[in-house]
Coordinates of C-alpha atoms and ligand atoms in Angstrom, one line a residue:
M9 CA 0.0 0.0 0.0
D10 CA 1.4 3.4 -1.0
N11 CA 0.7 6.6 0.9
K12 CA -2.0 7.6 -1.6
A13 CA -3.9 4.3 -1.0
I14 CA -3.5 4.7 2.8
A15 CA -4.7 8.3 2.7
G16 CA -7.6 7.3 0.5
I17 CA -8.9 4.7 3.0
L18 CA -8.5 7.2 5.9
Y19 CA -10.4 9.9 4.0
E20 CA -13.1 7.5 3.2
T21 CA -13.3 6.4 6.8
A22 CA -13.6 10.1 7.9
D23 CA -16.5 10.6 5.4
L24 CA -18.2 7.4 6.5
L25 CA -17.8 8.4 10.2
E26 CA -19.4 11.7 9.4
I27 CA -22.3 10.0 7.6
D28 CA -22.6 7.9 10.7
G29 CA -23.0 11.0 12.8
Q30 CA -19.9 10.4 14.9
D31 CA -18.2 13.2 16.9
S32 CA -16.3 15.7 14.9
F33 CA -13.0 15.2 16.9
R34 CA -12.8 11.6 15.8
I35 CA -13.7 12.5 12.2
R36 CA -11.0 15.2 12.1
S37 CA -8.3 12.9 13.4
Y38 CA -8.8 10.6 10.4
R39 CA -8.8 13.5 7.9
N40 CA -5.7 15.1 9.5
A41 CA -3.9 11.8 9.4
A42 CA -4.8 11.3 5.7
Q43 CA -3.5 14.8 4.9
A44 CA -0.3 14.3 6.8
I45 CA 0.3 10.9 5.1
E46 CA -0.2 12.5 1.7
A47 CA 2.3 15.2 2.5
V48 CA 5.2 13.2 3.9
P49 CA 8.0 12.5 1.4
Q50 CA 8.8 9.0 2.7
Q51 CA 6.6 6.0 2.1
I52 CA 4.8 4.9 5.3
A53 CA 5.4 1.3 4.2
D54 CA 9.1 1.8 4.6
L55 CA 8.6 3.3 8.1
M56 CA 6.5 0.4 9.5
G57 CA 9.5 -1.0 11.3
E58 CA 10.1 2.3 13.1
P59 CA 6.9 3.3 14.9
K60 CA 8.7 6.2 16.6
A61 CA 9.3 7.8 13.1
I62 CA 5.7 7.4 12.3
L63 CA 4.6 9.0 15.5
K64 CA 6.7 12.0 14.6
I65 CA 4.5 12.8 11.7
P66 CA 2.2 15.6 12.8
G67 CA -1.4 14.4 13.1
I68 CA -0.5 10.8 13.8
G69 CA -1.0 9.5 17.4
K70 CA -0.9 6.1 19.0
G71 CA -4.5 5.3 17.9
M72 CA -3.7 6.1 14.2
L73 CA -0.5 4.2 14.4
M74 CA -2.5 1.1 15.4
N75 CA -4.8 1.7 12.4
L76 CA -1.8 1.8 10.1
Q77 CA -0.3 -1.3 11.6
E78 CA -3.6 -3.1 11.1
M79 CA -3.8 -1.9 7.5
F80 CA -0.3 -3.3 6.7
K81 CA -1.0 -6.5 8.5
D82 CA -4.5 -7.3 7.1
G83 CA -4.6 -5.2 4.0
R84 CA -7.7 -3.4 5.3
L85 CA -9.0 -1.3 8.2
S86 CA -11.7 -3.0 10.1
L87 CA -13.5 0.2 11.0
H88 CA -13.6 1.2 7.3
A89 CA -14.9 -2.3 6.4
E90 CA -17.6 -2.2 9.1
L91 CA -18.8 1.2 8.0
L92 CA -18.9 0.1 4.4
K93 CA -20.9 -3.0 5.4
K94 CA -23.3 -0.8 7.3
Y95 CA -23.8 1.7 4.5
R96 CA -22.7 -0.4 1.5
P97 CA -19.9 0.6 -0.9
S98 CA -22.2 2.6 -3.1
M99 CA -22.1 5.3 -0.4
L100 CA -18.5 6.1 -1.6
D101 CA -19.8 6.9 -5.1
L102 CA -22.2 9.4 -3.6
L103 CA -19.3 11.1 -1.9
K104 CA -17.7 11.7 -5.3
I105 CA -20.6 13.9 -6.4
Q106 CA -19.7 17.5 -6.4
G107 CA -21.4 19.4 -3.6
L108 CA -22.9 16.3 -2.0
G109 CA -21.1 16.1 1.4
P110 CA -21.4 13.6 4.2
K111 CA -24.0 15.7 6.0
T112 CA -26.4 15.7 3.2
I113 CA -25.8 12.1 2.5
A114 CA -26.6 11.4 6.1
L115 CA -29.8 13.4 5.8
I116 CA -30.9 11.4 2.8
W117 CA -30.0 8.1 4.5
S118 CA -31.9 8.9 7.6
A119 CA -35.0 10.1 5.7
Y120 CA -35.1 7.5 2.9
Q121 CA -32.5 4.8 3.6
V122 CA -31.1 5.5 0.1
C123 CA -27.4 5.2 -0.4
D124 CA -26.6 5.0 -4.1
V125 CA -26.4 7.4 -7.1
E126 CA -29.4 6.0 -8.9
G127 CA -31.6 6.1 -5.8
V128 CA -30.6 9.7 -5.0
E129 CA -31.2 10.7 -8.6
K130 CA -34.7 9.2 -8.4
L131 CA -35.4 11.1 -5.2
A132 CA -34.4 14.3 -6.8
R133 CA -36.5 13.8 -9.9
E134 CA -39.5 13.0 -7.6
G135 CA -39.0 16.3 -5.8
K136 CA -38.2 14.5 -2.5
I137 CA -34.8 16.1 -1.9
R138 CA -36.3 19.5 -1.6
E139 CA -38.4 18.3 1.4
L140 CA -35.3 17.7 3.5
P141 CA -34.1 20.2 6.1
R142 CA -32.0 23.0 4.6
M143 CA -32.8 21.8 1.0
G144 CA -34.9 23.5 -1.6
E145 CA -35.7 23.3 -5.3
K146 CA -32.5 25.0 -6.2
Q147 CA -30.3 22.6 -4.3
E148 CA -32.3 19.8 -5.9
Q149 CA -31.6 21.1 -9.4
K150 CA -27.9 21.5 -8.6
L151 CA -27.8 18.0 -7.4
L152 CA -29.2 16.6 -10.6
K153 CA -26.7 18.6 -12.6
A154 CA -23.9 17.3 -10.3
I155 CA -25.0 13.7 -10.9
E156 CA -24.9 14.3 -14.6
D157 CA -21.3 15.6 -14.3
Y158 CA -20.4 12.7 -12.1
R159 CA -21.7 10.2 -14.8
R160 CA -19.6 11.9 -17.4
I161 CA -16.3 11.5 -15.5
A162 CA -17.1 8.4 -13.4
G163 CA -14.9 5.5 -14.2
R164 CA -12.2 7.6 -15.8
F165 CA -8.7 8.0 -14.5
L166 CA -5.9 10.5 -14.9
L167 CA -3.2 9.6 -17.4
D168 CA -0.4 9.3 -14.9
V169 CA -2.5 7.1 -12.6
A170 CA -3.3 4.8 -15.6
E171 CA 0.3 4.7 -16.6
R172 CA 1.5 3.8 -13.1
E173 CA -0.9 0.9 -13.0
A174 CA 0.1 -0.3 -16.5
D175 CA 3.8 -0.1 -15.4
K176 CA 3.0 -2.3 -12.4
I177 CA 1.3 -4.9 -14.6
Q178 CA 4.2 -4.8 -17.0
A179 CA 6.7 -5.3 -14.2
H180 CA 4.6 -8.2 -12.8
L181 CA 4.7 -10.0 -16.1
R182 CA 8.1 -9.1 -17.5
N183 CA 10.1 -12.1 -16.3
F184 CA 7.4 -14.7 -16.6
P185 CA 8.7 -17.6 -18.8
G186 CA 7.4 -17.4 -22.4
V187 CA 6.3 -13.8 -22.2
E188 CA 8.0 -11.8 -24.9
K189 CA 6.2 -8.4 -25.2
I190 CA 3.8 -6.6 -22.9
T191 CA 2.3 -3.4 -24.3
P192 CA -0.4 -1.1 -23.2
A193 CA -2.8 -0.1 -26.1
G194 CA -6.1 1.8 -26.0
S195 CA -6.4 5.4 -24.9
L196 CA -3.3 5.1 -22.7
R197 CA -1.1 4.5 -25.8
R198 CA -2.8 7.3 -27.6
G199 CA -2.0 9.6 -24.7
R200 CA -5.5 10.7 -24.0
D201 CA -5.8 13.1 -21.0
T202 CA -8.0 10.6 -19.2
V203 CA -8.2 6.8 -19.5
G204 CA -11.3 4.6 -19.1
D205 CA -9.9 1.1 -18.8
L206 CA -6.5 -0.4 -19.4
D207 CA -5.9 -2.5 -22.5
I208 CA -2.8 -4.6 -22.2
L209 CA -1.5 -6.9 -24.9
V210 CA 0.8 -9.8 -24.3
T211 CA 2.6 -12.0 -26.7
G212 CA 5.1 -14.8 -26.6
A213 CA 5.3 -18.6 -26.4
A214 CA 3.2 -18.6 -23.2
C215 CA 0.3 -17.2 -25.2
C216 CA 0.3 -20.0 -27.8
D217 CA -0.1 -23.1 -25.6
D218 CA -3.2 -23.8 -23.6
S219 CA -1.6 -25.0 -20.4
E220 CA 1.2 -22.4 -20.5
R221 CA -1.5 -19.7 -20.9
E222 CA -3.4 -21.0 -17.9
K223 CA -0.2 -20.8 -15.8
L224 CA 0.3 -17.2 -17.1
I225 CA -3.3 -16.3 -16.2
D226 CA -2.8 -17.8 -12.7
H227 CA 0.2 -15.6 -12.3
I228 CA -1.5 -12.5 -13.6
I229 CA -4.3 -12.8 -11.1
R230 CA -1.8 -12.8 -8.2
L231 CA -1.1 -9.2 -9.2
P232 CA -0.9 -7.1 -6.0
G233 CA -3.8 -4.6 -5.8
L234 CA -6.1 -6.8 -7.9
M235 CA -9.6 -6.6 -6.3
E236 CA -11.9 -8.8 -8.4
I237 CA -11.8 -10.9 -11.5
I238 CA -14.4 -9.8 -14.0
A239 CA -13.9 -12.4 -16.7
R240 CA -11.4 -15.2 -17.4
G241 CA -11.4 -16.6 -20.9
E242 CA -9.0 -18.3 -23.2
N243 CA -7.5 -15.2 -24.8
K244 CA -8.3 -12.6 -22.3
V245 CA -8.5 -11.9 -18.6
S246 CA -10.4 -8.9 -17.2
F247 CA -10.1 -7.6 -13.6
R248 CA -10.6 -4.6 -11.4
L249 CA -7.9 -3.0 -9.4
R250 CA -8.3 -1.4 -6.0
G251 CA -9.3 2.2 -6.9
G252 CA -11.8 0.9 -9.5
M253 CA -9.8 0.7 -12.7
Q254 CA -10.7 -2.1 -15.0
V255 CA -7.9 -3.9 -16.9
D256 CA -8.3 -6.2 -20.0
V257 CA -5.2 -8.3 -20.7
R258 CA -5.2 -10.1 -24.0
F259 CA -3.0 -12.9 -25.1
L260 CA -1.9 -12.9 -28.7
A261 CA 0.0 -15.1 -31.2
P262 CA 3.1 -13.2 -32.4
E263 CA 1.9 -13.2 -36.0
S264 CA -1.1 -11.1 -35.1
F265 CA 0.5 -8.9 -32.5
G266 CA 0.8 -5.9 -34.9
A267 CA -2.8 -6.3 -36.1
A268 CA -4.0 -6.5 -32.4
M269 CA -1.8 -3.4 -31.5
Q270 CA -3.4 -1.5 -34.3
Y271 CA -7.0 -2.7 -33.4
F272 CA -6.8 -2.2 -29.7
T273 CA -4.9 1.1 -29.8
G274 CA -7.9 2.5 -31.6
S275 CA -9.5 4.9 -31.5
K276 CA -12.7 3.3 -32.6
A277 CA -13.3 6.2 -35.1
H278 CA -9.8 5.8 -36.5
N279 CA -10.3 2.0 -36.9
V280 CA -13.6 2.4 -38.6
A281 CA -12.1 4.8 -41.2
L282 CA -9.1 2.6 -41.6
R283 CA -11.2 -0.5 -42.2
Q284 CA -13.2 1.4 -44.9
R285 CA -10.0 2.2 -46.6
A286 CA -8.9 -1.4 -46.5
L287 CA -12.2 -2.6 -48.0
K288 CA -11.9 -0.1 -50.8
M289 CA -8.4 -1.5 -51.5
G290 CA -9.6 -5.1 -51.5
Y291 CA -8.6 -6.0 -48.0
T292 CA -10.2 -6.8 -44.7
L293 CA -8.7 -5.5 -41.5
S294 CA -9.4 -7.3 -38.2
E295 CA -7.7 -7.7 -34.8
Y296 CA -5.9 -10.8 -36.3
S297 CA -4.6 -9.5 -39.6
L298 CA -4.9 -7.5 -42.7
A299 CA -6.1 -10.1 -45.3
R300 CA -7.0 -10.1 -49.0
L301 CA -10.8 -10.1 -49.6
D302 CA -10.6 -12.6 -52.5
N303 CA -8.6 -15.4 -51.0
E304 CA -8.5 -14.5 -47.3
K305 CA -4.8 -14.7 -47.3
A306 CA -3.1 -12.6 -44.6
V307 CA -0.8 -10.0 -46.0
A308 CA 0.2 -8.2 -42.8
G309 CA -0.2 -8.6 -39.1
N310 CA 3.2 -8.9 -37.4
T311 CA 3.7 -5.2 -37.1
E312 CA 1.6 -2.0 -37.3
E313 CA 4.1 -0.5 -39.7
E314 CA 3.4 -3.2 -42.3
I315 CA -0.3 -2.7 -41.9
Y316 CA -0.1 1.0 -42.6
A317 CA 2.4 0.5 -45.4
T318 CA 0.2 -2.0 -47.1
L319 CA -2.7 0.4 -46.9
K320 CA -0.4 3.0 -48.7
L321 CA -0.2 5.2 -45.6
D322 CA 2.7 6.7 -43.8
Y323 CA 3.0 5.4 -40.3
I324 CA 0.5 7.2 -38.1
P325 CA 1.7 7.8 -34.6
P326 CA -0.8 6.6 -32.0
E327 CA -1.4 10.1 -30.6
L328 CA -3.0 11.1 -34.0
R329 CA -5.4 8.2 -34.3
E330 CA -8.6 10.0 -33.7
N331 CA -10.0 10.2 -37.2
L332 CA -9.3 13.9 -37.3
G333 CA -7.7 14.1 -40.7
E334 CA -4.7 11.8 -40.0
I335 CA -5.6 9.2 -42.6
D336 CA -5.8 11.7 -45.4
A337 CA -2.6 13.4 -44.3
A338 CA -0.8 10.0 -44.1
S339 CA -1.9 9.1 -47.6
N340 CA -0.6 12.4 -49.0
H341 CA 2.7 12.2 -47.0
R342 CA 1.6 15.3 -45.2
L343 CA 1.7 14.1 -41.6
P344 CA 3.4 16.7 -39.3
V345 CA 6.8 16.0 -37.8
L346 CA 5.4 15.9 -34.2
I347 CA 7.2 17.6 -31.4
S348 CA 9.1 15.3 -29.1
Q349 CA 10.4 15.7 -25.6
S350 CA 14.0 16.2 -26.7
D351 CA 13.0 19.3 -28.7
L352 CA 12.3 21.1 -25.4
Q353 CA 15.2 23.3 -24.2
G354 CA 13.7 24.5 -21.0
D355 CA 10.8 24.4 -18.5
V356 CA 9.7 27.8 -17.5
H357 CA 7.0 27.4 -14.8
M358 CA 8.1 26.2 -11.4
H359 CA 7.7 27.2 -7.8
T360 CA 10.1 27.2 -4.9
V361 CA 10.0 27.3 -1.1
E362 CA 9.6 31.1 -1.4
T363 CA 5.9 30.4 -2.1
D364 CA 4.3 27.0 -2.2
G365 CA 7.1 24.9 -3.8
R366 CA 9.0 22.3 -1.8
N367 CA 12.6 23.0 -3.1
T368 CA 15.0 25.9 -3.4
I369 CA 16.0 27.7 -6.5
E370 CA 19.3 25.8 -6.4
E371 CA 17.6 22.4 -6.1
M372 CA 15.2 23.2 -8.9
A373 CA 18.1 24.3 -11.1
A374 CA 20.1 21.2 -10.4
A375 CA 17.1 19.0 -11.3
A376 CA 16.4 21.0 -14.5
Q377 CA 20.1 20.7 -15.4
A378 CA 20.1 17.0 -14.8
R379 CA 17.3 16.8 -17.4
G380 CA 19.6 18.5 -20.0
Y381 CA 17.7 21.8 -20.2
Q382 CA 19.5 24.9 -21.4
Y383 CA 17.3 27.2 -19.4
M384 CA 14.5 27.3 -16.9
A385 CA 12.5 29.9 -15.1
I386 CA 11.5 30.3 -11.5
T387 CA 7.9 31.6 -11.4
D388 CA 6.5 31.8 -7.9
H389 CA 3.0 33.0 -7.0
S390 CA 1.9 36.6 -6.4
R391 CA 0.3 37.9 -3.2
N392 CA -3.4 37.2 -4.2
L393 CA -2.6 33.6 -3.5
A394 CA -2.3 34.2 0.2
F395 CA -2.5 30.5 1.2
A396 CA 0.5 29.9 -1.0
N397 CA 2.4 32.8 0.6
G398 CA 2.4 34.7 -2.7
L399 CA 4.9 37.5 -3.2
D400 CA 4.0 41.2 -3.0
D401 CA 6.0 43.9 -4.9
T402 CA 8.8 44.1 -2.4
R403 CA 9.3 40.3 -2.0
A404 CA 9.0 39.9 -5.7
V405 CA 11.9 42.3 -6.3
E406 CA 13.9 40.6 -3.7
H407 CA 13.2 37.2 -5.3
I408 CA 14.3 38.5 -8.7
R409 CA 17.6 39.4 -7.0
K410 CA 18.0 35.9 -5.5
I411 CA 17.2 34.3 -8.9
R412 CA 19.8 36.5 -10.6
A413 CA 22.3 35.6 -8.0
A414 CA 21.6 31.9 -8.4
N415 CA 22.0 32.3 -12.1
E416 CA 25.4 33.8 -11.6
N417 CA 26.5 31.1 -9.3
I418 CA 25.2 28.1 -11.2
K419 CA 27.0 27.3 -14.4
G420 CA 25.5 25.4 -17.3
I421 CA 21.9 26.5 -17.1
R422 CA 20.3 29.9 -17.6
I423 CA 17.8 30.7 -14.9
F424 CA 15.2 33.2 -15.9
A425 CA 13.5 35.4 -13.3
G426 CA 9.8 35.0 -13.8
I427 CA 6.5 35.1 -11.9
E428 CA 3.1 33.4 -12.0
V429 CA 1.1 36.5 -11.4
D430 CA -2.6 36.3 -10.6
I431 CA -5.1 37.8 -13.0
L432 CA -7.4 39.6 -10.6
A433 CA -11.2 39.6 -11.0
D434 CA -11.1 42.8 -13.0
G435 CA -8.3 41.6 -15.3
T436 CA -5.5 43.7 -13.8
L437 CA -2.4 41.8 -12.7
D438 CA -1.6 41.3 -9.0
L439 CA 1.8 43.1 -9.0
S440 CA 2.9 46.6 -10.2
D441 CA 3.9 47.0 -13.8
S442 CA 7.2 48.5 -12.6
V443 CA 8.0 45.1 -10.9
L444 CA 6.6 42.9 -13.7
E445 CA 8.7 44.7 -16.3
Q446 CA 11.9 43.6 -14.4
M447 CA 10.9 40.0 -15.0
D448 CA 12.3 37.9 -17.9
L449 CA 8.9 36.4 -18.3
V450 CA 5.5 36.8 -16.8
I451 CA 2.9 34.0 -16.6
A452 CA -0.5 35.4 -16.0
S453 CA -3.0 33.0 -14.5
V454 CA -6.5 32.9 -13.1
H455 CA -6.7 31.4 -9.6
S456 CA -9.9 32.9 -8.3
H457 CA -13.4 34.0 -9.2
F458 CA -13.9 31.1 -11.5
N459 CA -17.7 31.7 -11.7
Q460 CA -17.7 35.0 -13.5
S461 CA -20.0 35.2 -16.5
P462 CA -18.4 34.3 -19.8
A463 CA -18.4 38.0 -20.8
E464 CA -16.7 39.0 -17.7
M465 CA -14.1 36.2 -17.9
T466 CA -13.4 37.0 -21.5
D467 CA -12.8 40.7 -20.7
R468 CA -10.6 39.7 -17.8
L469 CA -8.4 37.5 -20.0
L470 CA -8.3 40.1 -22.8
K471 CA -7.2 42.7 -20.3
A472 CA -4.4 40.4 -19.0
I473 CA -3.3 39.8 -22.6
E474 CA -3.2 43.5 -23.2
N475 CA -0.8 44.1 -20.4
R476 CA 2.5 44.5 -22.2
N477 CA 4.3 42.5 -19.5
T478 CA 2.3 39.4 -20.0
S479 CA 4.4 36.7 -21.8
L480 CA 1.9 33.9 -21.6
I481 CA -1.3 32.8 -20.0
G482 CA -0.9 30.0 -17.5
H483 CA -3.3 27.0 -17.5
P484 CA -5.6 29.1 -19.7
T485 CA -8.9 27.3 -19.1
G486 CA -8.5 26.5 -15.4
R487 CA -9.9 23.0 -15.7
I488 CA -9.0 20.3 -13.2
L489 CA -9.6 17.0 -14.8
L490 CA -12.3 14.8 -13.3
R491 CA -13.0 17.6 -10.8
R492 CA -13.7 21.0 -12.2
D493 CA -14.7 22.2 -15.6
S494 CA -12.9 25.0 -17.3
Y495 CA -14.3 28.5 -16.6
Q496 CA -16.4 29.8 -19.5
F497 CA -15.0 32.4 -21.9
D498 CA -14.9 33.3 -25.6
V499 CA -12.0 31.2 -26.8
D500 CA -11.9 32.7 -30.3
A501 CA -11.7 36.3 -28.9
V502 CA -8.9 35.3 -26.5
L503 CA -6.9 33.4 -29.1
K504 CA -7.3 36.3 -31.6
A505 CA -6.0 38.8 -29.1
A506 CA -3.1 36.5 -28.1
S507 CA -2.1 36.1 -31.7
Q508 CA -2.1 39.8 -32.3
R509 CA -0.2 40.7 -29.1
K510 CA 2.2 37.8 -29.4
V511 CA 1.2 36.4 -26.1
A512 CA 1.7 32.7 -25.8
M513 CA -0.6 30.1 -24.3
E514 CA 0.7 27.6 -21.8
L515 CA 0.3 23.9 -22.1
N516 CA 0.4 23.0 -18.4
S517 CA 1.7 19.4 -18.2
Y518 CA 0.4 18.6 -14.7
P519 CA -1.6 15.5 -15.2
D520 CA -4.8 16.9 -13.6
R521 CA -4.6 20.0 -15.7
L522 CA -3.3 19.3 -19.2
D523 CA -4.4 22.8 -20.1
L524 CA -4.7 23.9 -22.9
C525 CA -6.3 20.5 -23.9
D526 CA -5.5 18.8 -27.2
R527 CA -8.5 20.3 -29.0
L528 CA -7.7 23.9 -28.0
L529 CA -4.0 23.5 -28.7
R530 CA -4.8 22.5 -32.2
L531 CA -7.2 25.5 -32.5
A532 CA -4.5 27.8 -31.1
R533 CA -2.0 26.6 -33.6
Q534 CA -4.5 27.2 -36.4
R535 CA -4.9 30.8 -35.1
G536 CA -1.2 31.4 -35.0
V537 CA -0.9 31.4 -31.3
K538 CA 2.4 30.0 -29.9
I539 CA 2.5 27.4 -27.1
V540 CA 4.9 27.0 -24.1
I541 CA 5.0 23.6 -22.6
N542 CA 5.6 23.7 -18.8
T543 CA 5.3 21.5 -15.8
D544 CA 4.2 23.9 -13.0
S545 CA 6.5 21.9 -10.8
H546 CA 6.2 22.3 -7.0
H547 CA 9.0 19.8 -6.4
T548 CA 12.1 18.6 -8.3
S549 CA 10.3 15.2 -8.9
H550 CA 7.6 17.0 -10.9
L551 CA 9.8 18.1 -13.7
E552 CA 9.3 14.7 -15.4
K553 CA 5.6 15.3 -15.8
I554 CA 6.6 17.3 -18.9
R555 CA 6.0 14.2 -21.0
Y556 CA 2.2 14.3 -20.4
G557 CA 2.3 17.7 -21.8
V558 CA 4.3 16.6 -24.8
L559 CA 1.8 13.8 -25.4
Q560 CA -1.1 16.4 -25.6
A561 CA 1.0 18.6 -27.9
R562 CA 1.5 15.6 -30.2
R563 CA -2.2 14.8 -30.1
A564 CA -2.8 18.4 -31.2
W565 CA -0.5 17.9 -34.2
L566 CA 2.1 20.4 -32.9
T567 CA 5.6 20.6 -34.3
S568 CA 8.6 22.1 -32.6
D569 CA 7.9 25.4 -34.6
D570 CA 4.7 25.8 -32.7
V571 CA 6.3 25.7 -29.2
L572 CA 8.4 28.6 -28.0
N573 CA 10.5 26.6 -25.4
T574 CA 12.1 24.7 -28.2
L575 CA 14.0 27.9 -29.0
P576 CA 17.6 28.5 -27.8
A577 CA 17.8 30.7 -24.7
Q578 CA 18.4 34.1 -26.4
K579 CA 15.6 33.7 -28.8
F580 CA 13.3 32.3 -26.2
A581 CA 14.0 35.4 -24.0
K582 CA 13.0 37.6 -26.9
A583 CA 9.9 35.7 -27.5
M584 CA 8.9 36.2 -23.9
K585 CA 9.0 40.0 -24.7
H586 CA 6.7 39.4 -27.8
E587 CA 9.5 39.3 -30.3
W588 CA 9.3 36.4 -32.6
N589 CA 8.8 35.9 -36.3
Ligands
LIG892 P1 -11.1 4.4 -22.9 O1 -10.8 3.0 -22.4 O2 -12.5 4.8 -22.8 O3 -10.2 5.4 -22.4 O4 -10.9 4.4 -24.5 P2 -10.2 3.3 -25.4 O5 -9.9 4.0 -26.7 O6 -9.1 2.6 -24.8 O7 -11.4 2.3 -25.7 P3 -11.7 0.8 -25.3 O8 -11.0 0.4 -24.1 O9 -13.2 0.7 -25.3 O10 -11.2 0.0 -26.6 C1 -9.9 -0.1 -26.9 C2 -9.7 -0.1 -28.3 O11 -10.4 -1.2 -29.0 C3 -10.4 1.1 -29.0 O12 -9.6 2.3 -28.9 C4 -10.6 0.6 -30.4 C5 -10.9 -0.8 -30.2 N1 -12.3 -1.0 -30.2 C6 -13.2 -1.2 -29.2 N2 -14.4 -1.3 -29.6 C7 -14.4 -1.3 -31.0 C8 -15.4 -1.4 -32.0 O13 -16.5 -1.6 -31.7 N3 -14.9 -1.3 -33.3 C9 -13.6 -1.0 -33.6 N4 -13.3 -0.9 -34.9 N5 -12.7 -0.9 -32.6 C10 -13.1 -1.1 -31.4
LIG893 CA1 -9.3 1.4 -22.8
LIG894 CA1 -10.9 -1.9 -23.0
LIG895 ZN1 -1.2 28.4 -11.4

């Protein structure tokens, strides 16, 4: 169990205790412990031998230590299990609905003994929620809307979460005798911002023999973290992991591995279009092979490359397979040369201990240098983000001085002095122009008042773009994947202004943001707006998240020309002052 899993169980226990009407002190102790465990850098699992070290973590007392020991010994927490039994696991789904907290759930439970999403939806439609204390018609409508949103995102997972699970499965299978290749397909391979289920393809001798395959399946289902087996067949085993993710593992003969990769990578829309092309050319395309229609002889199947080549197409990278013009482009040799991670010369959005980051300027610089970057920028928060200890004018000027000093002292990487300045509700920036103009680059971001009307939000962003100090707009839509929609604004107007003023848009690579999204990145490119791919790191370990951003950039057909931080340092610095060709 990693810290995240432990914290998850403790959070759930706190919520269930609240539903159960327990005293607030006890509830808080579980929540505090969960928060503390999420925040500690070490894995609790590694500390289990040293109870004293665990007791040093703030928020963890003797009682909580016993809970942790029980979780590691039994793989579960009995209190959590008892509460789940009393209220049934479906209660946890209700907790995921925005705006529906434990108190309301408890109310619903005591009035109607309903504890699942379908039941609550039915109550709301029948006008029975409004009859509860402190509820009304408005709350009821809000709840219905929230249930709709929940349905849209339920059962999807962030890209990094899916990738981690896929890595674990690969590691579990790698050394099994007779296993040659293990590859994730589906939306994960296409780099989609969220992933529904995992599709894992396995090939090798172990897949070709009945008894070997049974042994392989027996091994697979011993995967740590596997919760339940959904289906076990000859060529496929499906199961659910703790956390709810479903996994389909398919076993393939080597000669159809390429065809299966192609088929199960999808997308479905791409596959449908590709199959139509095959038919027109006298072939049939399936998950087993590309075969001739007349004599059913397989002509390709080992590799994806030979399938695309036989269909007279340039190889289409998985990120492009969405049936958004890639098949046409591939047949005319007009696919773009997609940007790759090695094109990036720097990462220019990161925070330090001066505000809400965890590392110093020097530590961030060493980590950026280790990644081979030519340059980087320190961009801490401005004062409006009080909870992040944001900088006011005076501290910002002092911080510039520290960054410049670090830049002098550290050889081999150029450290730009920047800021992530809040765009205030009225569109003005949170620091004085006289301070902002001393910066090498200014990221202007919205961190508050997300609920403005689309007209107000558009004006706000336009005003920020008009400030001559703004180099780029940070995480421009404000979405938090699986949690919060983007705020509403006139995208066309904003992109048009950005293109005119040579203000760039950020592609924030943080896996729960990925903002701009692939669709808007592609639109931005069409409108002549340049992109900067950043991590928004708050810790040295976050710098590697850049690859999720690169995947979205590729999905948006971006080339290195579209992305400013592929430029060498001097040219990049100019671009941050609106000078590019
Ligand atoms: P997800 O799991 O919702 O994030 O998205 P995918 O793309 O991984 O979709 P999934 O897991 O339902 O199916 C994996 C791939 O299998 C999909 O990308 C294409 C292929 N596939 C699934 N169903 C069909 C189908 O009905 N027709 C065709 N041609 N391909 C399909
Ligand atoms: Ca899938
Ligand atoms: Ca699937
Ligand atoms: Zn931000």
